[in-house]
Structures are given as C-alpha cells and as structure tokens.
C-alpha cells in the first residue's frame, strides 16, 4: 500500500484511509466529522448533521485560469461551463439540474485564479442520487461537441454582462499591466474572441484543447471533496468510496508560482483608471509572500487589523478629519501558490483625489509607525482572544456555503486536525515573523492605482491607453520623484497612533440554557401602547450569547416627499459617519449596528454578543437624538449621495428593469432623478432643522430576540423611548401601510432606453399579477376566508414558479442562449403577488418577449399536458421542503419574525399555513390557475412588461415587420403601451393594504404586558 499522510491509517477493508485523531471544531458545533483519503489520493471531509434539511457536496480542483494556455485564455472557465452538460452515465444535458430542481436543490460553480469549485445542495433524502450524478462529472464527462458553441456563447454572454462592472475592469487592468512573463496577466473570463474566433483562425480545435486541459489537471490528487448529510459517517464514507474512487489520479501537485507578477517594471508606477461609474479611490498594492504556511500566526491579519482600523489615531480617522477620504479597507488577497498581494483601498473625496500623494504619505507614515513600535502584545492578545470567541460561538451557515468554504480551506495544507479551525484561530505568538511581514511593506516596492473620471488628476490631462478586453481607459506614469523623495525621508505624524484597548470585548457568555421540549414558534408581545410595541423571544434553540435588537421608528414624514426622503437619508448618513470610531471597536468585538431609511421610517438594528449590546444601543440612540451636524462632513456625504444616485443609471439593465417595475407597481416610489434634484442646494442647517421634526412624532416597534430576558428587553425599549422622547404617537390614519396598483386585464408594456450608451445589454422583466381582487368583486362572508384565499393564491403562484424555474433556465439560457441572466421567481408587492421572468441579453427586448411567450405557450403548455401526478408531487414536495427548512442561526430566525413585524402583518404561522395550502393543491388546480393567470393569450391575464433597451441596438424602424426567426425588431403584441408611468398608475385601482392576520393581544405576555389603549 502507498505511504499515507501523517495521522492517517488504512481502514480494515483497505478501500480508504482515515485520519485517526480528533478534528478540532467549535464548541457550538454539534456535527460529526471524518477526514478520509481514498486510494486515488482524493481527500474527502464527511460531515454528519442529524438536523440538516439540506444535504450538500462541493469539489474543488486546485487549478484555475492561471493555467490557461496563452493562446486559449478563458479555457478553465469554459471547462467549468461544459463539464455540467452530460456524462456517460447520465447523458441528458440537464439531468443533473432537473434532479436537483425536483428535490429542493440547486447547484453552481466558479473559476478563480487557481481553483475551480463545483457545489450543490439538495433535500436531505436525495443526497445519494445527487452525489452519483455529481461524481460522474469528475469521472466520465461527455464534453458534447454539439454543446461547445452554445457554451462558448454562454461564456461570452457572461463576459458581456460584466463589461460595465468597475470591479471586473479594475481586476483585469491590474492583470493586463502585470508582468507578461507571469500567467497572472491572462484574461480570466474568456469570450468569443479567445475561445472561438482566434482559435479558428489559428487552426486550433478548442474542444480537443479543453479535453487535453482536463486530462492534464483534473486529477484526484489535487481535488478536495466535502459531503454533508444526515446519514451516519460510515454510510457517507461508503458513498464517497463507491462513487468517487474512480476519479482518475495522475499523482500531480497543484501548479505553483515561485515569483509574483509584480516586478521592478511594474512597481513604483501609478495607474490612472477611468471608471464607468463616478467613483474615486486610491489602491496601494504591495507584492506579498504567500501566507499559507503561516496560518498559525496569521501575520497579515495583525497588520491588516492596524492599517484598516477606523478608531482614533488611525489612517482613516486622520484622512476624514482632513476631508480627504470616506472609507478604508485593507487585507491580503491570495494569488496562486507562491504569491499574494496586500492591498489598501481608500475611497477619496474630491479634495483627497487632488491630494492623493499626501494620502499615500499618510499611509506610509502609519506603516513606519507600526514597524518602529513593533509587535504589541495587547493587540495580539485582543486579536487572538476575539478569534477564539468567534470560533467558539460560530453558528451554522447554509449547507452549500459551508462545504464550498471547507473544500477551499482543505486546499491550503493545514494540519488535518485543524482542517475546520485553521483559518479561524490565531495560535502562535511570533513577533519575528510578524515584524518580517511588516518589513515587506517597503517604500520602493508598491504600485498605486488612482480610480477617477476626473482627468485633472491624470498627468497630461488625458487617459492615453485602452485595455483590450473591457475597453478601460487608463494612463500609466512613474511615481513622482517628489513623492518618492518624501517617502524615503519620512517623519512621524503626531496624530497617528496605535489603537487603545477595546472596551467592547465581551466577558459574559452565560446563556442559562434550560431543557426545552418544544421551542416557541413566535415572539411574545411584551408591551403594547399607543407609542410602542415591543416583541420578545428569549433564544430557546441556538443557545449562543448573542442578541438581535431591532427597532422600527415609523414616521410618515420620510416618504411624504422626495425632499423629506433625501433629508432623512442624509441625516442617517451623518449619524453613522459620526459614530465610525466608536462603532468600529464594537464591530471588532462581534457587535455591530445598522441604521437605514425605509419607506416606513428609520430602522435600527443591533446584532452580536449581548454582553455590551445595551451600551451600543444607548450610544447610537443618543447620537440619533443629539446629532450636531459637522459642516465639513455634511458636504462630503452630500457629494457622495449625489454620486450614488447618479450612478444608479449605470447599473445592469436587469436591475434597472426590476427597479422600473417596482416604480410601476408601488403606490409611491420616488425616482432617483427626483431624489437627485432635491439634493441641490441642501445645507447643513436644513438637516439640523429637519432632525427634531423627523423625531417629533413616531411609532416605535421593536423586537428583542436572543440571549436577553424580558426585563432587559423592556429596559432596551424604555431606553429608546426615553432618549428619543417623541412628543406624541402617530394616528391610526398615519399608520396605514403602503399598497400596490392592480393591473388591468391586459398585456401592458413599458419601454425605456438603457441610460448607459456603452452597455450592449438589454433586459426584460415580464410580470404576471395573480393575487388580485379589489374588494368589490369578491366578498368574504366568514372570518379568515380572505386570508385563506390569499394563501391559496400564493401557494399556487409559488408552485408554478417552482415548476417553471428549471425549464425556463434550460430553454431560454442553455438552449436558446438568450443571455447569461435568466430567472423565474415570484414577485411580492404590498397587497399583491405574482410571477416574473427576467432576462438580460444582447437581443432586443421585443424579441425576448416573443421568446418568453413562446416558452410559456409551447414548452410549458406541452409540459403541463404531459405532467404526471408523480412528477407534480415531486415539485410540491420540493417546495414544501424548502419552506420547512429550519433556521440555521439566530439571525435567520430573527429575520423571519422581523419580516412579519415590520410589514405589520404579524402572520407568524405563515409557513405552516402556506405548506398546508400547497399540499391541498392538485395538478388540475395548477393547470387551470396557469391557464387563467399566466398564459399570455388568456383574457383574464394581467401582465406588465418592462423593456430596458440598449442604445447599441439603434432606433426602431417603422417599416420593420415581424420576423422572429431573424430576430428582427418588431412591435410587441400589447394591449396597453405605457408611455407615462404616473398617468398609468393614476388610472388604476389600488390593492387592499396588507392588514394584520391576527389580533395583537393574542401575543401579549399575560404576566407583564401593558395593554393597548387603541
């Protein structure tokens, strides 16, 4: 038998080896683990989770686009696409996805620099069938020749979807400008040019090259597999052996790169990059040694903690006071085996852009300071302690996410006993190694990128070059001699210093755990007055020392006008900005807050360890009440908000289509242009004067959920009430919830141009409104009948969406290659619900409409005609299983309650009631429902389409005729062409408001509730 890694020994039957020592896991983790190595050198981590609703598996292959041939860039990504389309055992190309869709599952894959990761999740009863299909992709994939061209176009469509994304453009430009002797310069995504046009000219058979790439790199020895299921570990091991032992082993090691892609030719250069959106940032990039071997010390974590700190004495604190920056982040990013980068990213103000060299000086002054002061034991102790606390109370994540993260961690070469904990815990105090990692950040070894549309920042006043793949305009210049001279003669900055001890580190972790037979299904209403409602549930499931404190400050003033809305947003931004230093310490200690403006008012959330939660709550609420507007920061944040609103027009067309659809359907929604106009001329005095008016009349509704009892929950609520001290509560009329418009029995279409003239993509959202009645046509005599009716409609809509999802993707994306983004989901609006199909494509939206309608009439019509009862039951069971999934962490349970509370519906029994409605639905019911509400030719159909049309398509010609086979642009079949959104909505009826489904008093806590006077 072959030699085994340390700690492994062969099983009695010789079919595999297993790691014989315990695997370190969180004390909060009740799952069981076993690490095995199959005889083909494939290492597999098995996870037994007796409570799992979903089973999952992931396979990582330690090869990515760094290994692409120079003449076939994007090949690794193309292989990832083609691998899924049929195997010798399961030749039908959508057999895998269809199996998952019918059993509450889904799948995905991704290609990075030196990893390609495949993963799926499925209803726990169906893991073996999914594993069998999954394994075959790594044993006998077909790489069907007839799928090749189609999937090249899918890759090309994905590339074109990303053409206008600034993050992609920045990433590729950094690669393009790296050393051409290093594979990092490769174009990672690939497109039609690299995978079809250029290879064809060169006489290269792309499919043959792909199969050679697969034969060269897809070896069990550089693969890692993780499987999570309910089954006992012995059974999971047996499946792994049976299904994956046939994966070929070439005995190879992963590709490694002893030298990084930034050489003397690329360092001490500044790249000036013109973004698509109006962005301003400075990126300082250091070549950095591969940190994988130092995982017990994690020196980059210590360095990143200090450089990225936001407290007093930090880089960001100083830059904000000077008015030069808004935000700073830092961290090491992995490259391939052998090299990394350490990046510092700073969002600049206009003045910061003009003074970017001074910003660079501040960064290096801080680096000099931490290098001179050396490793501080108290800082290391804090980091080590916080990492231990976080790991000790680490909560579950979705099964698919968990196994995906684990297989990537398994590739890092951690000690087998630390395969789960290796990335989380700081174990070793090594001042010398940390100091050496600081010393790498030299003034003569860095690259600078300045991202801005303003050409005044560019030497010579022009972007002189254009990147080949994304068309990014840029200019490269040496770092100025004057800046280099200052860097080589740095003096300390008096305002920069190390952070002090963190007062927010939790000390009390008691949960007072008690035996619970049946956990509570809903929170209790502790307090109910004209001013306040407080809901509470002591955690009786997860038993972690954490709490979620959510408070909704309802006020109709926020949505009363676009002027009020932008004042509210600016007020909240100023509050958050003023709390940066204080809140950052809390966040480091596992306690964070969020403050957001919604259509109902302002929502405050405190999440994390309960020990200091009330301290943070008091800090935030007092700042809300007593904010003094900082004039300098006001104008910085005002300009930031102006850019944010203006940049929305450059979002992806599918996002714009969904936004316009919401605008068409919602009773009131201010447009970005309306909000942008209201920002003009605003002053700090306007916000200071608006603050007391905004807070004068409120309704406060809160939820305290987690490791906090009733007494502390009431204390938290009293704190919010007392500090904010609204003059009086809102009236019942002011509390009426928002509604949506009810569509006519017609096919309505609204067309807009995509504002970004350089975006080649168009998009369509095709929406069918089904949960319709206006109260005059339907009368419910019995109490609860309307609710039952709505639940039935919701159940039917969700079942149809479940049935349509996979064939919609398979037909419109995989087969017809209309675009990379294709999805079919439900859309829920206040007072109405429906089904939508969204497609983003280079094709004209009118053509997309015709293809969607053909799919609904022909493909779905045929499918419903042929569907058996057994197939229908599979779909319903799949949907029911998704609905009945248990919460994996405290926040998931909190979110479920908060959705009911914040919507004022309080339907805490929604899930079991919806499940009951779904289980009562028959195949005949669904067929009739589909024919009435979603068949495009139905006379009762109420549909609305938003067409976002690329300017690259040119104007419509009045003489064009219908010719769908040639994708000729032709007038859509419509009953109502919506020209003016406001006029369209003005002529429509509004839905009923979503009213509470239960009497609030039923949730009162009998012993301490304060009864409502309403």
PDB file of C-alpha atoms in Angstrom, residues 506-602:
ATOM      1  CA  UNK A 506     -17.439  40.594  25.702  1.00  0.00           C
ATOM      2  CA  UNK A 507     -16.749  38.898  29.025  1.00  0.00           C
ATOM      3  CA  UNK A 508     -20.061  37.311  29.962  1.00  0.00           C
ATOM      4  CA  UNK A 509     -21.079  34.320  27.843  1.00  0.00           C
ATOM      5  CA  UNK A 510     -23.741  32.768  30.067  1.00  0.00           C
ATOM      6  CA  UNK A 511     -26.839  31.598  28.198  1.00  0.00           C
ATOM      7  CA  UNK A 512     -28.644  29.993  31.155  1.00  0.00           C
ATOM      8  CA  UNK A 513     -29.506  27.024  28.979  1.00  0.00           C
ATOM      9  CA  UNK A 514     -32.555  25.040  30.033  1.00  0.00           C
ATOM     10  CA  UNK A 515     -34.092  21.862  28.606  1.00  0.00           C
ATOM     11  CA  UNK A 516     -36.734  22.816  26.035  1.00  0.00           C
ATOM     12  CA  UNK A 517     -39.112  20.231  24.634  1.00  0.00           C
ATOM     13  CA  UNK A 518     -40.844  22.484  22.123  1.00  0.00           C
ATOM     14  CA  UNK A 519     -39.335  25.888  21.270  1.00  0.00           C
ATOM     15  CA  UNK A 520     -41.717  28.828  20.971  1.00  0.00           C
ATOM     16  CA  UNK A 521     -42.976  29.416  17.429  1.00  0.00           C
ATOM     17  CA  UNK A 522     -43.354  33.195  17.706  1.00  0.00           C
ATOM     18  CA  UNK A 523     -42.241  36.143  19.821  1.00  0.00           C
ATOM     19  CA  UNK A 524     -44.399  37.471  22.657  1.00  0.00           C
ATOM     20  CA  UNK A 525     -45.821  40.976  22.702  1.00  0.00           C
ATOM     21  CA  UNK A 526     -44.353  42.395  25.912  1.00  0.00           C
ATOM     22  CA  UNK A 527     -45.533  45.963  25.564  1.00  0.00           C
ATOM     23  CA  UNK A 528     -48.378  47.476  23.571  1.00  0.00           C
ATOM     24  CA  UNK A 529     -49.188  51.183  23.944  1.00  0.00           C
ATOM     25  CA  UNK A 530     -50.179  53.966  21.614  1.00  0.00           C
ATOM     26  CA  UNK A 531     -46.496  54.820  21.228  1.00  0.00           C
ATOM     27  CA  UNK A 532     -44.723  51.472  21.427  1.00  0.00           C
ATOM     28  CA  UNK A 533     -44.991  47.792  20.625  1.00  0.00           C
ATOM     29  CA  UNK A 534     -42.237  45.512  21.871  1.00  0.00           C
ATOM     30  CA  UNK A 535     -41.886  41.879  20.836  1.00  0.00           C
ATOM     31  CA  UNK A 536     -39.577  39.485  22.643  1.00  0.00           C
ATOM     32  CA  UNK A 537     -38.339  35.921  22.366  1.00  0.00           C
ATOM     33  CA  UNK A 538     -35.618  34.514  24.566  1.00  0.00           C
ATOM     34  CA  UNK A 539     -33.464  32.225  22.449  1.00  0.00           C
ATOM     35  CA  UNK A 540     -34.516  28.633  23.100  1.00  0.00           C
ATOM     36  CA  UNK A 541     -32.901  26.991  20.053  1.00  0.00           C
ATOM     37  CA  UNK A 542     -29.312  28.097  19.469  1.00  0.00           C
ATOM     38  CA  UNK A 543     -28.126  28.996  22.977  1.00  0.00           C
ATOM     39  CA  UNK A 544     -25.438  31.415  21.892  1.00  0.00           C
ATOM     40  CA  UNK A 545     -24.561  34.563  23.908  1.00  0.00           C
ATOM     41  CA  UNK A 546     -25.904  36.823  21.191  1.00  0.00           C
ATOM     42  CA  UNK A 547     -28.904  39.075  20.769  1.00  0.00           C
ATOM     43  CA  UNK A 548     -30.623  40.956  17.978  1.00  0.00           C
ATOM     44  CA  UNK A 549     -32.273  44.249  18.922  1.00  0.00           C
ATOM     45  CA  UNK A 550     -34.401  45.632  16.085  1.00  0.00           C
ATOM     46  CA  UNK A 551     -36.363  48.879  16.284  1.00  0.00           C
ATOM     47  CA  UNK A 552     -38.511  50.434  13.587  1.00  0.00           C
ATOM     48  CA  UNK A 553     -39.122  54.162  14.043  1.00  0.00           C
ATOM     49  CA  UNK A 554     -42.197  54.650  11.911  1.00  0.00           C
ATOM     50  CA  UNK A 555     -42.913  58.129  10.595  1.00  0.00           C
ATOM     51  CA  UNK A 556     -44.892  59.143   7.504  1.00  0.00           C
ATOM     52  CA  UNK A 557     -42.587  62.138   7.065  1.00  0.00           C
ATOM     53  CA  UNK A 558     -39.882  60.066   5.367  1.00  0.00           C
ATOM     54  CA  UNK A 559     -41.988  59.158   2.340  1.00  0.00           C
ATOM     55  CA  UNK A 560     -44.103  62.314   2.295  1.00  0.00           C
ATOM     56  CA  UNK A 561     -41.926  63.913  -0.387  1.00  0.00           C
ATOM     57  CA  UNK A 562     -38.629  63.299  -2.171  1.00  0.00           C
ATOM     58  CA  UNK A 563     -37.235  66.261  -0.228  1.00  0.00           C
ATOM     59  CA  UNK A 564     -38.072  64.595   3.069  1.00  0.00           C
ATOM     60  CA  UNK A 565     -36.664  61.281   1.874  1.00  0.00           C
ATOM     61  CA  UNK A 566     -33.236  62.664   0.936  1.00  0.00           C
ATOM     62  CA  UNK A 567     -33.085  64.699   4.154  1.00  0.00           C
ATOM     63  CA  UNK A 568     -33.770  61.504   6.088  1.00  0.00           C
ATOM     64  CA  UNK A 569     -31.053  59.652   4.183  1.00  0.00           C
ATOM     65  CA  UNK A 570     -28.525  62.423   4.762  1.00  0.00           C
ATOM     66  CA  UNK A 571     -29.426  62.588   8.452  1.00  0.00           C
ATOM     67  CA  UNK A 572     -28.832  58.847   8.845  1.00  0.00           C
ATOM     68  CA  UNK A 573     -25.558  59.075   6.911  1.00  0.00           C
ATOM     69  CA  UNK A 574     -24.350  61.839   9.228  1.00  0.00           C
ATOM     70  CA  UNK A 575     -25.280  59.819  12.312  1.00  0.00           C
ATOM     71  CA  UNK A 576     -23.402  56.779  11.046  1.00  0.00           C
ATOM     72  CA  UNK A 577     -20.422  58.844   9.967  1.00  0.00           C
ATOM     73  CA  UNK A 578     -20.163  60.447  13.408  1.00  0.00           C
ATOM     74  CA  UNK A 579     -20.202  57.007  15.065  1.00  0.00           C
ATOM     75  CA  UNK A 580     -17.442  55.457  12.941  1.00  0.00           C
ATOM     76  CA  UNK A 581     -14.712  55.374  15.578  1.00  0.00           C
ATOM     77  CA  UNK A 582     -16.924  54.129  18.407  1.00  0.00           C
ATOM     78  CA  UNK A 583     -18.812  51.594  16.321  1.00  0.00           C
ATOM     79  CA  UNK A 584     -15.660  50.156  14.789  1.00  0.00           C
ATOM     80  CA  UNK A 585     -14.415  48.952  18.164  1.00  0.00           C
ATOM     81  CA  UNK A 586     -17.774  47.289  18.787  1.00  0.00           C
ATOM     82  CA  UNK A 587     -17.705  45.629  15.372  1.00  0.00           C
ATOM     83  CA  UNK A 588     -14.231  44.225  16.001  1.00  0.00           C
ATOM     84  CA  UNK A 589     -15.648  42.728  19.192  1.00  0.00           C
ATOM     85  CA  UNK A 590     -18.501  40.979  17.380  1.00  0.00           C
ATOM     86  CA  UNK A 591     -21.169  43.640  17.988  1.00  0.00           C
ATOM     87  CA  UNK A 592     -22.438  45.739  15.099  1.00  0.00           C
ATOM     88  CA  UNK A 593     -25.269  48.094  14.283  1.00  0.00           C
ATOM     89  CA  UNK A 594     -27.161  49.097  11.156  1.00  0.00           C
ATOM     90  CA  UNK A 595     -29.187  52.248  10.612  1.00  0.00           C
ATOM     91  CA  UNK A 596     -31.241  52.542   7.447  1.00  0.00           C
ATOM     92  CA  UNK A 597     -34.010  54.602   5.917  1.00  0.00           C
ATOM     93  CA  UNK A 598     -37.021  52.652   4.637  1.00  0.00           C
ATOM     94  CA  UNK A 599     -40.376  53.707   3.225  1.00  0.00           C
ATOM     95  CA  UNK A 600     -41.832  53.360   6.746  1.00  0.00           C
ATOM     96  CA  UNK A 601     -39.180  55.426   8.512  1.00  0.00           C
ATOM     97  CA  UNK A 602     -35.869  54.504  10.132  1.00  0.00           C
TER      98      UNK A 602
END
